[in-house]
Amino acid sequence: MPELPEVETVRRGLQPVLEGAVVLAVTLARPALRYPFPERFVERLAGRRILGLGRRSKYLLWEIEGGETLLAHLGMSGSFRIEGLGAPGSQTSPGAFALARSRDVRHDHVRFELKGGATVVYNDPRRFGFMDLLPTTDLERHPRLAGLGIEPTSNAFAAATLAAFADRRTPLKAALLDQAVVTGLGNIYVCEALWRAGLDPRRPASVLADQNEAEKLASAIRAVIAEAIEAGGSTLRDHMRTDGTLGYFQHRFAVYNREGEPCQRPGCDGTVLRIRQSGRSTFFCPSCQR
Ligand SMILES: [Zn+2]
């Protein structure tokens, strides 16, 4: 499952192509991805201009002229590919993913042909992704968006946000995965942020009642997300020249997927441990995360 930084790099890669572009035609290779496409999906998009490309949590939001928004989720294996820009035959897939994306055209499910020659293709081998199209005014009530918490990339996110956990006895790890308080944090970046903050993922979330701990964790979350987006952005600029983004995010992880490796914190001689929490792997250093 792509995490927030990956989705944000996809958004930034698509933005220059999609924003302001007019959709000439949309072609669907099948009636459904994870869910059926909304009624008259093709007709409602054809001839319309894309006014802006936003993001809420891990959802891409294409603001369409006429008051509708296309909501797109990449699922487990979804990616976009841009064709017809630059040199003939060239293509690019915006975003840097921890797992490789498919380039197999048999998994191309949606083609958006744009005025001016570019085509944006949605590819998704496992088809857990989906698209919806709804009035922009209904967006906040969409079942996937209603009840989502604060974006860790927004100015509204602060230590005070984490104070919502002050009376929770669930482990820090599980609390941070709860999308109703902070949205968009997945398994990888929760592990990374807790390591950065020096907090043991098994401690009760009520530790965040302590202002210092909440401040430390809030700035760790901000930093790991911002650095991952920045790293993804830098691969994006080179994307036309390099084809492999595989593993790009992985080598930046301090603890995630590093079981048995020495802790990277200067002065710490601990070893990264992997445990199970809420059915997911947690990676942490028992020596410096307390
Ligand atoms: Zn350590």
Short mmCIF file of N, CA and C and ligand atoms in Angstrom, two decimals, residues 195 263 265 268 270 285 287-288, ligand 1:
data_model
loop_
_atom_site.label_atom_id
_atom_site.label_comp_id
_atom_site.label_asym_id
_atom_site.label_seq_id
_atom_site.Cartn_x
_atom_site.Cartn_y
_atom_site.Cartn_z
N TRP A 195 10.83 6.00 16.03
CA TRP A 195 12.29 5.87 16.20
C TRP A 195 12.92 7.27 16.31
N CYS A 263 21.32 -0.18 15.12
CA CYS A 263 20.56 1.08 15.15
C CYS A 263 21.41 2.20 14.55
N ARG A 265 21.12 5.40 15.16
CA ARG A 265 21.25 6.62 15.98
C ARG A 265 22.68 6.73 16.50
N CYS A 268 24.20 4.98 19.77
CA CYS A 268 23.37 3.86 20.23
C CYS A 268 23.99 2.56 19.70
N GLY A 270 22.33 -0.35 19.98
CA GLY A 270 21.21 -1.28 19.93
C GLY A 270 21.07 -1.95 18.57
N CYS A 285 14.10 0.17 17.94
CA CYS A 285 15.32 -0.12 18.67
C CYS A 285 15.01 -0.09 20.16
N SER A 287 16.91 -0.21 22.57
CA SER A 287 17.91 0.48 23.41
C SER A 287 17.64 1.97 23.53
N CYS A 288 17.27 2.62 22.40
CA CYS A 288 17.15 4.08 22.47
C CYS A 288 15.69 4.54 22.37
ZN ZN B 1 18.94 2.77 19.02
#
